C-alpha positions as CSV (number, residue, x, y, z in Angstrom):
1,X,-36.9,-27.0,75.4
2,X,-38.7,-23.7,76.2
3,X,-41.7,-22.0,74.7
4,X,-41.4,-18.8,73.1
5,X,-43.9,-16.3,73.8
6,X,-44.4,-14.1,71.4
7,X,-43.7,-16.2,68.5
8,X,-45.4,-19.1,69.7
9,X,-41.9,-21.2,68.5
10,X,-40.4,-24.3,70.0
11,X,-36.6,-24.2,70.0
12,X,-33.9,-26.5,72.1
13,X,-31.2,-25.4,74.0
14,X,-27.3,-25.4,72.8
15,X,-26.7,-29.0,71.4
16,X,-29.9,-30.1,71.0
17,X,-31.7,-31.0,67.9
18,X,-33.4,-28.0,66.6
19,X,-36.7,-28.4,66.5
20,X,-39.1,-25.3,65.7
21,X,-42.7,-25.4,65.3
22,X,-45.2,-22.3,64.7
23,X,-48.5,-23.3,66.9
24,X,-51.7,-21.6,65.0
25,X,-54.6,-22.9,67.9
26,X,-54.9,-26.8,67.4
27,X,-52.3,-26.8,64.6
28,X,-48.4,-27.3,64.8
29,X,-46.3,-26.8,61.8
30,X,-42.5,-26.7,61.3
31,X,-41.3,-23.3,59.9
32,X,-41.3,-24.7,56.2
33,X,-44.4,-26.1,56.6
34,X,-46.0,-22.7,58.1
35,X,-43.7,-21.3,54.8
36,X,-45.8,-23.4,52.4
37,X,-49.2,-22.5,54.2
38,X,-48.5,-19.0,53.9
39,X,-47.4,-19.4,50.5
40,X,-50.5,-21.4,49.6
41,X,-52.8,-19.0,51.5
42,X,-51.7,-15.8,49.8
43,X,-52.3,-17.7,46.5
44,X,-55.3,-19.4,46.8
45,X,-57.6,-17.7,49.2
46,X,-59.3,-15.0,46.9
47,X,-58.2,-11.2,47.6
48,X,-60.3,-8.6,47.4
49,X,-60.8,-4.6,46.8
50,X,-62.6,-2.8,49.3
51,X,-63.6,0.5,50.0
52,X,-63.6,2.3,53.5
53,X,-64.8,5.8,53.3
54,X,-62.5,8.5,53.3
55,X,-59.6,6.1,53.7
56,X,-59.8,4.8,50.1
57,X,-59.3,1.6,48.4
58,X,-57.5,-1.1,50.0
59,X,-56.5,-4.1,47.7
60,X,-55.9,-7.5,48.4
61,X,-57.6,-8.2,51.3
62,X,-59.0,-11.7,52.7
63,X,-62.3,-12.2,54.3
64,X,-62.6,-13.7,57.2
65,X,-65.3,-16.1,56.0
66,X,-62.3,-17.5,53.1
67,X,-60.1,-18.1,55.8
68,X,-62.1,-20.1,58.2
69,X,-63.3,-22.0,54.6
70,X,-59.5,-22.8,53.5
71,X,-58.0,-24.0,57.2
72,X,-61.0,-26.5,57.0
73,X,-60.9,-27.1,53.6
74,X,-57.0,-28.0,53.7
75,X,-56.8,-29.3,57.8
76,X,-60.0,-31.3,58.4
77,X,-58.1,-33.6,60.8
78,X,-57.1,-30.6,63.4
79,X,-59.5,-27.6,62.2
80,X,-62.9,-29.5,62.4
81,X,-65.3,-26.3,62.9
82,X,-65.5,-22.8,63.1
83,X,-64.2,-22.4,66.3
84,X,-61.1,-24.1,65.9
85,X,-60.8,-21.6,62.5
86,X,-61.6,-18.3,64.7
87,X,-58.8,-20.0,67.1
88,X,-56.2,-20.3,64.2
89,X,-56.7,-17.1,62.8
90,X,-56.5,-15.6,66.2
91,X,-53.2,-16.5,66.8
92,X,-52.3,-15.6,63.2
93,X,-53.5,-12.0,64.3
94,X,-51.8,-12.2,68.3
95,X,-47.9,-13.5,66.1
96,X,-48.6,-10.4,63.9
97,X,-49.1,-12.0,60.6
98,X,-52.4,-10.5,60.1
99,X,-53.6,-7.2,60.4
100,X,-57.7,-6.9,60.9
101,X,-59.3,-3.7,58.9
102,X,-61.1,-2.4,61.9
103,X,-61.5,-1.4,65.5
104,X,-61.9,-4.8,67.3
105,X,-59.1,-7.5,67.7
106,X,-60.8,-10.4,67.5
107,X,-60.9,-12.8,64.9
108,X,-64.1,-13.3,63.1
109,X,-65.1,-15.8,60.1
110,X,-67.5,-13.7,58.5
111,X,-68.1,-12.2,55.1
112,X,-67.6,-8.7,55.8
113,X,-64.6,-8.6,57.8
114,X,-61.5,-8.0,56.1
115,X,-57.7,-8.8,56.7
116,X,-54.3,-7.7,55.7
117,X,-51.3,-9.8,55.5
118,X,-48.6,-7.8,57.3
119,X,-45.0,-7.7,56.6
120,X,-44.0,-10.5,59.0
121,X,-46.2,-12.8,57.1
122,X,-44.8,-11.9,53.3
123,X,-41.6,-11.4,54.4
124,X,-41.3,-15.4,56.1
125,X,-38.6,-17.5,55.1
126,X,-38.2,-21.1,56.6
127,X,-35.1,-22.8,57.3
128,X,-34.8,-24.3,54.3
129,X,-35.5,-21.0,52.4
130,X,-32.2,-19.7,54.2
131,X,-29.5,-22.9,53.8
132,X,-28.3,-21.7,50.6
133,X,-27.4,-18.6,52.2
134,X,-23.4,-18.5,53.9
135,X,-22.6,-18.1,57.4
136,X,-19.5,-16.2,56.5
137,X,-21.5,-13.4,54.3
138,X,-22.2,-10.3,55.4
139,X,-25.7,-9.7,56.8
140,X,-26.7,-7.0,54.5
141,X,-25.9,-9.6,50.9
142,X,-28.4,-12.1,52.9
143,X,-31.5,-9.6,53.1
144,X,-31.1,-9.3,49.5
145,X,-31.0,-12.8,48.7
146,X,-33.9,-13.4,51.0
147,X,-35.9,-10.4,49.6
148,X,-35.7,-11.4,46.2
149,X,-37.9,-14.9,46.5
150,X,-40.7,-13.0,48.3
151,X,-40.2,-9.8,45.5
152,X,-40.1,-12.4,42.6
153,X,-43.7,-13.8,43.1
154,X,-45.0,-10.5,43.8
155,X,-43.7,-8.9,40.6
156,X,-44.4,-11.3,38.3
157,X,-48.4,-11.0,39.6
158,X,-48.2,-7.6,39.3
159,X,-46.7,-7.9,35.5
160,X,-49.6,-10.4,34.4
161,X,-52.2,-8.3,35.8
162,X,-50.4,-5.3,33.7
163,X,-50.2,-7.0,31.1
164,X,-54.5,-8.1,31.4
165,X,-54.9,-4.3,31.9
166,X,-52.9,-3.7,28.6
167,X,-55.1,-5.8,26.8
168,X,-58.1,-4.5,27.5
169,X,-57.1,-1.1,26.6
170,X,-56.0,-1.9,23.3
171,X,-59.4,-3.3,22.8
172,X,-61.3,-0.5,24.4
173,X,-59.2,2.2,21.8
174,X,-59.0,0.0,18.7
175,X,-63.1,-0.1,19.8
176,X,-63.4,4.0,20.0
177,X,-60.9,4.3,16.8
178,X,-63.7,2.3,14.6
179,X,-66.2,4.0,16.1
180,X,-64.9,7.4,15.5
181,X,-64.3,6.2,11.8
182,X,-67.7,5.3,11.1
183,X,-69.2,8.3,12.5
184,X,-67.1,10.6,10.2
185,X,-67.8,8.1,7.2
186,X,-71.6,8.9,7.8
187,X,-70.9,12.5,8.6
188,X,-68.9,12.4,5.0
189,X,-72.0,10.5,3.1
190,X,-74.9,13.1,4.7
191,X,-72.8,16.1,3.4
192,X,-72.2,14.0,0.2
193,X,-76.3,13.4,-0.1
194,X,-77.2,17.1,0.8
195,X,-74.6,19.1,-1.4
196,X,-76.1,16.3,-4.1
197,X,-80.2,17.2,-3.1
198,X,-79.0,21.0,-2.9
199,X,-77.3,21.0,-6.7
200,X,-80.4,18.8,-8.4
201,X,-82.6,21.5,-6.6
202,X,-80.7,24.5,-8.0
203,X,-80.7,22.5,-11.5
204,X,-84.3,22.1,-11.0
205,X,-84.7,25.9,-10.2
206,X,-82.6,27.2,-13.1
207,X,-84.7,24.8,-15.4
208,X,-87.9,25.9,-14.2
209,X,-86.9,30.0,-14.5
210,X,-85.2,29.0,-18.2
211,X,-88.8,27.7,-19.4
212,X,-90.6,30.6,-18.0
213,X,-88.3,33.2,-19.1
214,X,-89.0,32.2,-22.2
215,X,-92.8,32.9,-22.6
216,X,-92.2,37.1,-22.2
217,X,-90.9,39.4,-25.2
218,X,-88.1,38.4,-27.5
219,X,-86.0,40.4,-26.0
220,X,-85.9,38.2,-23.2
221,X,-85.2,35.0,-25.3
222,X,-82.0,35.8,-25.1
223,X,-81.7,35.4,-21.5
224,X,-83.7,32.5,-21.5
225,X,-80.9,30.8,-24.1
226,X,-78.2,32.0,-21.4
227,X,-79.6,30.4,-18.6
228,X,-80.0,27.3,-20.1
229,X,-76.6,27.2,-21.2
230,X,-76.1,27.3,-17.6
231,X,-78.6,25.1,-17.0
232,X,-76.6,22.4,-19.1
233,X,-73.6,23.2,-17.2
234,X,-74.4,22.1,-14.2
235,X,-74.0,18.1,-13.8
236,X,-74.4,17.2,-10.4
237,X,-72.3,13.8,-10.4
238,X,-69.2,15.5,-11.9
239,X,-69.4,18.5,-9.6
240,X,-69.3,16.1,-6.3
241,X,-66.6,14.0,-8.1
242,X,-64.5,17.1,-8.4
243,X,-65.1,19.3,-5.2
244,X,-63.9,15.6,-3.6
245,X,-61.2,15.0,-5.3
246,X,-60.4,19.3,-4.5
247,X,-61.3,19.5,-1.5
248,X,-60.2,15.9,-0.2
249,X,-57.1,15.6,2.0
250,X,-56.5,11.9,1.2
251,X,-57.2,7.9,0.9
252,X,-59.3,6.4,3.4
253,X,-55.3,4.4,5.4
254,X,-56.5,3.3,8.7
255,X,-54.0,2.7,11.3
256,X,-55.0,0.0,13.5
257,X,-54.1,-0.7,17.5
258,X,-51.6,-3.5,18.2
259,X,-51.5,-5.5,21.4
260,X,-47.9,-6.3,21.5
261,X,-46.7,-8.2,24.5
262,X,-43.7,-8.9,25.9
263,X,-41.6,-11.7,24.3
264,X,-44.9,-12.8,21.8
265,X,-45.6,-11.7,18.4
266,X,-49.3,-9.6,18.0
267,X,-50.4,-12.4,15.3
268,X,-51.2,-14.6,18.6
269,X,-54.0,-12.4,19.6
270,X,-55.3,-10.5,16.7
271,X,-55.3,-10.5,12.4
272,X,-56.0,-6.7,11.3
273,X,-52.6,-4.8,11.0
274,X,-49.7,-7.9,11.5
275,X,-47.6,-8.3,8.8
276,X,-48.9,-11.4,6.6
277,X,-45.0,-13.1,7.4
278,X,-45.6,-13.1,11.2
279,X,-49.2,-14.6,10.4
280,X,-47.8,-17.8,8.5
281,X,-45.3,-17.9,11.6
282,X,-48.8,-18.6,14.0
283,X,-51.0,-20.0,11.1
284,X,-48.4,-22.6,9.7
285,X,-50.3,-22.0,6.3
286,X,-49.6,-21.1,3.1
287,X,-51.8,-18.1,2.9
288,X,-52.6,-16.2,6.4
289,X,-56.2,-17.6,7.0
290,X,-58.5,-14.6,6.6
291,X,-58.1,-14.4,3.0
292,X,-57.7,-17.9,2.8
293,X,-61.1,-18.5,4.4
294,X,-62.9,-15.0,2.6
295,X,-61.9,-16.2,-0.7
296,X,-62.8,-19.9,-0.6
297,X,-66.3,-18.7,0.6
298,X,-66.9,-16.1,-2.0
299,X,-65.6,-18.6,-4.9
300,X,-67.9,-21.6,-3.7
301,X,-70.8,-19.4,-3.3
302,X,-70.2,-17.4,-6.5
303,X,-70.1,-20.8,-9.0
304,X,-74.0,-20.7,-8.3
305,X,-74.8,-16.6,-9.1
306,X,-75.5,-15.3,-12.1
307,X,-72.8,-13.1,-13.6
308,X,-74.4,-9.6,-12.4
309,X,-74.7,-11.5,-8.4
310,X,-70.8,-12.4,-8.9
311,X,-70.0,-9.0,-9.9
312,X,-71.7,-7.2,-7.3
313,X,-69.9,-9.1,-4.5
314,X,-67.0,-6.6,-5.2
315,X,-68.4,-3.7,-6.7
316,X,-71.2,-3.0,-4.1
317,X,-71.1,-0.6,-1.7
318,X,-71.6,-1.4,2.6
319,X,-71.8,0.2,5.3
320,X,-68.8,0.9,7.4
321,X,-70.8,0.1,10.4
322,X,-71.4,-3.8,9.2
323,X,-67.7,-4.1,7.9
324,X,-66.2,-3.3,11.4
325,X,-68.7,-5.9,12.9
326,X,-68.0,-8.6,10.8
327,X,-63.9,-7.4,11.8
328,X,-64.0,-6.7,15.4
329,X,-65.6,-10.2,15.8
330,X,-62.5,-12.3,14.1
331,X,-59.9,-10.0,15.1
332,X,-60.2,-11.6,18.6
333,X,-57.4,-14.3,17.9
334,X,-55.2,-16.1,15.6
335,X,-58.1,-18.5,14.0
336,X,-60.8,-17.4,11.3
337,X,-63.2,-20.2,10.8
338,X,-66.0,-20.4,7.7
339,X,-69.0,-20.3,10.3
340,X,-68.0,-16.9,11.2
341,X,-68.1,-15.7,8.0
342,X,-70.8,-17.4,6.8
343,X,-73.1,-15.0,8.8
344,X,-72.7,-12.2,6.7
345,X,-73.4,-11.3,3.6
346,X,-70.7,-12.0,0.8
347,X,-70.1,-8.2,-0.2
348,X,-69.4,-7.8,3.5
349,X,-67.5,-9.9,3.6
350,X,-65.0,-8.8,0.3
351,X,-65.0,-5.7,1.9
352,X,-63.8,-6.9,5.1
353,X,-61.1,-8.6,3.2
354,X,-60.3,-5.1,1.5
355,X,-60.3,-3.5,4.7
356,X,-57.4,-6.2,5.8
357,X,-55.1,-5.4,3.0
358,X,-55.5,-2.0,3.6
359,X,-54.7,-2.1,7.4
360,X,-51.9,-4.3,6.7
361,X,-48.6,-1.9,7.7
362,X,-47.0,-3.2,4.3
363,X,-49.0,-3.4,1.3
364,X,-49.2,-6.7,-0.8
365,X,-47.1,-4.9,-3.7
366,X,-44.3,-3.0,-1.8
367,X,-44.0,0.3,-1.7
368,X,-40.5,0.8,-3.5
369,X,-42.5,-0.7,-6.7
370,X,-44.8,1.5,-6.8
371,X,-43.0,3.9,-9.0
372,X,-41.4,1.2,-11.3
373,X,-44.7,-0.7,-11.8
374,X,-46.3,2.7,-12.9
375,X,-43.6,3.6,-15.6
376,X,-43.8,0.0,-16.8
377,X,-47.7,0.3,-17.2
378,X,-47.2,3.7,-18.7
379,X,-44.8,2.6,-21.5
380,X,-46.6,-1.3,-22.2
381,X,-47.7,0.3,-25.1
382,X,-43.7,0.9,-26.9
383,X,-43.1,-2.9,-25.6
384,X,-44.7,-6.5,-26.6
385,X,-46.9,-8.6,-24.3
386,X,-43.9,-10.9,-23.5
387,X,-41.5,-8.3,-22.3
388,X,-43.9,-6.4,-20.0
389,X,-44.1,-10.0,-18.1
390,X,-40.6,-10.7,-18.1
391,X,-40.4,-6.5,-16.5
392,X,-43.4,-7.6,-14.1
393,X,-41.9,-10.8,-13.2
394,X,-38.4,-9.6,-12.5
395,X,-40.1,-6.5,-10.1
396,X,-41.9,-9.2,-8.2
397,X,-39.2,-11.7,-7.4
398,X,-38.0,-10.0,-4.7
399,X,-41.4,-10.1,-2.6
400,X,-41.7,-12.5,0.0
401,X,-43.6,-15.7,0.0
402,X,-46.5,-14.5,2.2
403,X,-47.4,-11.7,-0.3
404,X,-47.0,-13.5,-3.4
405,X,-49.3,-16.4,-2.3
406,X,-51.6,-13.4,-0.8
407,X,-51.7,-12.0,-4.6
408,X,-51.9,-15.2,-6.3
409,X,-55.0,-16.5,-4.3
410,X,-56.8,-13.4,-4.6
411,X,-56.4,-12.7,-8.5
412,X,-56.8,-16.5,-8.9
413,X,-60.5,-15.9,-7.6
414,X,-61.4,-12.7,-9.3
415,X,-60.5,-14.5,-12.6
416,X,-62.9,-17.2,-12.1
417,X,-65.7,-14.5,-10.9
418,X,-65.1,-12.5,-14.3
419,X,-65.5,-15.1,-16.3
420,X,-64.2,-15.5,-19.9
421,X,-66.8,-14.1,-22.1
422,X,-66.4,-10.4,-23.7
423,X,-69.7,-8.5,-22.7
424,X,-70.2,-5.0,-21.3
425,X,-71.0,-5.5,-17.8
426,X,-67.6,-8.1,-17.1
427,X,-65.5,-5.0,-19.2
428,X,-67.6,-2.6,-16.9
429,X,-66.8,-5.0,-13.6
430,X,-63.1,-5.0,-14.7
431,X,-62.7,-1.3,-14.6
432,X,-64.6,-0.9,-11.1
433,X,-62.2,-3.8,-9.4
434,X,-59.0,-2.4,-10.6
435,X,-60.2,1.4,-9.3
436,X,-61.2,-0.2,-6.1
437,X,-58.1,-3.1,-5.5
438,X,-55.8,-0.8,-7.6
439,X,-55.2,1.5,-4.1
440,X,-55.4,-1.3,-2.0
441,X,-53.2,-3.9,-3.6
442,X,-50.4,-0.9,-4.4
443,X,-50.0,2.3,-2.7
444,X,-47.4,4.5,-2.5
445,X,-45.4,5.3,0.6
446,X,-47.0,8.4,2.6
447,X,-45.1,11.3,3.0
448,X,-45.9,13.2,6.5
């Protein structure tokens, strides 16, 4: 047997038992064992992204200080100290398997000197690596079958870390798009409050002119009697109403960010905007669990309110700001529990819910019933009670489970808030619920 210089290999003459070894200071391994250090090493040593002036970033480097750490961690018995680590990784850098980020050639084990694996080092097969492969191929069908085990690894790190990166930037713009939405919803209410201020004002004024104008000459009266015709005209809550619904380009349809990875379904990783079938699919429930969890709260909570406090759970008006909070902290996963929601207030947290059946890409009543359910509803007044069911109920039995559980639950619990009793204020919280859930519940398919 003879000793290879360069490579630092044993190998035995024609005949002989082959018997390699790669020598690393005090340590001998076999080529599969030198395989499986390398392999080990390039896994479990931690890599790093450093910057070196003009140069740039370089990433996945090794310290020199995590290399001395892992060969004593791993070979106590033949690496006892630090300089029987500098010897290892000294030979590691005279073979060529390393490549040190600097001017010296040395091996170090500090902190702040950096290493490279070379191509030697990622490209290293052992001999049992190389069995499979036949004597009788050509040379050219081997290097690809020897490239692809090293390539594999390499790739799939390099898809998980995508994917990681993916992640994050769906987060990051589903964070911007709610934050863009509340600042034009506050934007929208300030112009709403100062075109109000600015018509009481001009009210005020025309009122104030009316009664003075009155005080000259008769022949002024008549002015004064035109003016306050005006005056009268002039009804600040009707005017907004109407240069809204003129002026308006639309319903409030948010369009939420999925994270859709490869070969899972979004319902694993977030609730607002997947379709309520691929939620039971994760869930295994009969309801998906936000509105199973909203509406259990709000109906154990409400049986102890006074009929005004259970009416104003819906009705009331929050802040878009507090809805998204209460959102972007249980749109994190699949699981919605009642201690999250018990933090916030119950109006929050119906309008949360309303904002989830509006993100939801298919509405709980689909949209090719839109048009039939209105003509039904239209003409209920030419047919009985009992026919306009049988109509409704023959609409509705082609809807999937998910949505007709979905509907059930949720009507379920706004009957036992509005009680049974006739009085103005549950007629009153009728009317505002159906204007509100009306939209929400059944909307017709946009045209763009």
């Amino acid at each position: 047997r003879r000793l290879i210089a360069d490579g630092g290999a044993l190998s035995s003459g024609p005949g002989e038992l082959d018997v390699a070894s790669i020598v690393l200071g005090n340590v001998a391994l076999t080529r599969h064992e030198f395989h499986v250090m390398l392999q080990r090493m390039q896994t479990e040593v931690p890599q790093h992204d450093v910057r070196f002036g003009i140069l740039g970033t370089f990433r996945g480097l090794i310290s020199g200080e995590s290399l001395a750490g892992w060969w004593c961690t791993n070979y106590p018995t033949v690496v006892r100290g630090e300089a029987d680590a500098t010897a290892v990784g000294q030979s590691m850098l005279a073979q060529g398997f390393l490549r040190f980020m600097g001017r010296r050639s040395l091996f170090q084990s500090r902190s702040n000197a950096y290493y490279q694996w070379k191509r030697p080092a990622l490209d290293f097969q052992s001999d049992d690596d190389t069995a499979d492969v036949s004597d009788d191929e050509p040379l050219g069908n081997r290097q690809a079958l020897l490239g692809r085990a090293v390539s594999y690894e390499r790739a799939r790190r390099e898809a998980d870390e995508a994917s990681k990166i993916y992640r994050t930037s769906v987060l990051r713009a589903e964070v911007v798009r709610t934050g863009l939405e509340e600042q034009l919803t506050n934007y929208l209410d300030c112009m709403e409050v100062w075109e109000l201020n600015r018509l009481m004002h001009a009210k005020s004024t025309l009122a104030e002119y009316a009664r003075i104008a009155k005080r000259p000459v008769a022949a002024e009266l008549a002015i004064g009697d035109r003016l306050e015709v005006y005056e009268e005209s002039v009804k600040p809550p009707q005017d907004i109403q109407w240069g809204i619904e003129a002026y308006g380009t639309g319903r409030f349809t948010p369009h939420p960010i999925l994270f859709r990875p490869h070969a899972l379904s979004p319902a694993e990783f977030q609730i607002f905007g997947v379709p309520l079938d691929e939620q039971l699919l994760v869930s295994h429930k009969p309801i998906p669990l936000l509105p199973a969890k909203a509406l259990s709260l709000i109906a154990k909570r409400a049986r102890e309110m006074s009929p005004e406090d259970r009416y104003a759970i819906w009705t009331s008006r929050v802040l878009l700001r507090n809805i998204h909070e209460l959102r972007n902290s249980v749109n994190r996963g699949p699981r919605v529990t009642l201690s999250m929601l018990r933090e916030y207030d119950l109006p929050v947290v119906a309008n949360v819910l309303m904002l989830y059946l509006l993100e939801l890409p298919l509405p709980l009543c689909p949209e090719e019933l839109h048009g039939p359910l209105r003509a039904l509803y239209s003409a209920r007044c030419e047919k009985s009670s009992v026919e306009s069911l049988q109509a409704v109920r023959a609409l509705l039995e082609g809807i999937s489970y998910a949505h007709i559980a979905t509907m059930q639950a949720l009507f379920s619990t706004l009957r036992e808030i509005a009680g049974s009793d006739e009085s103005d204020a549950r007629s009153e919280f009728v009317r505002a619920v159906c204007k509100r859930l009306g939209p929400v519940v059944m909307r017709a398919k946009e045209i763009v």
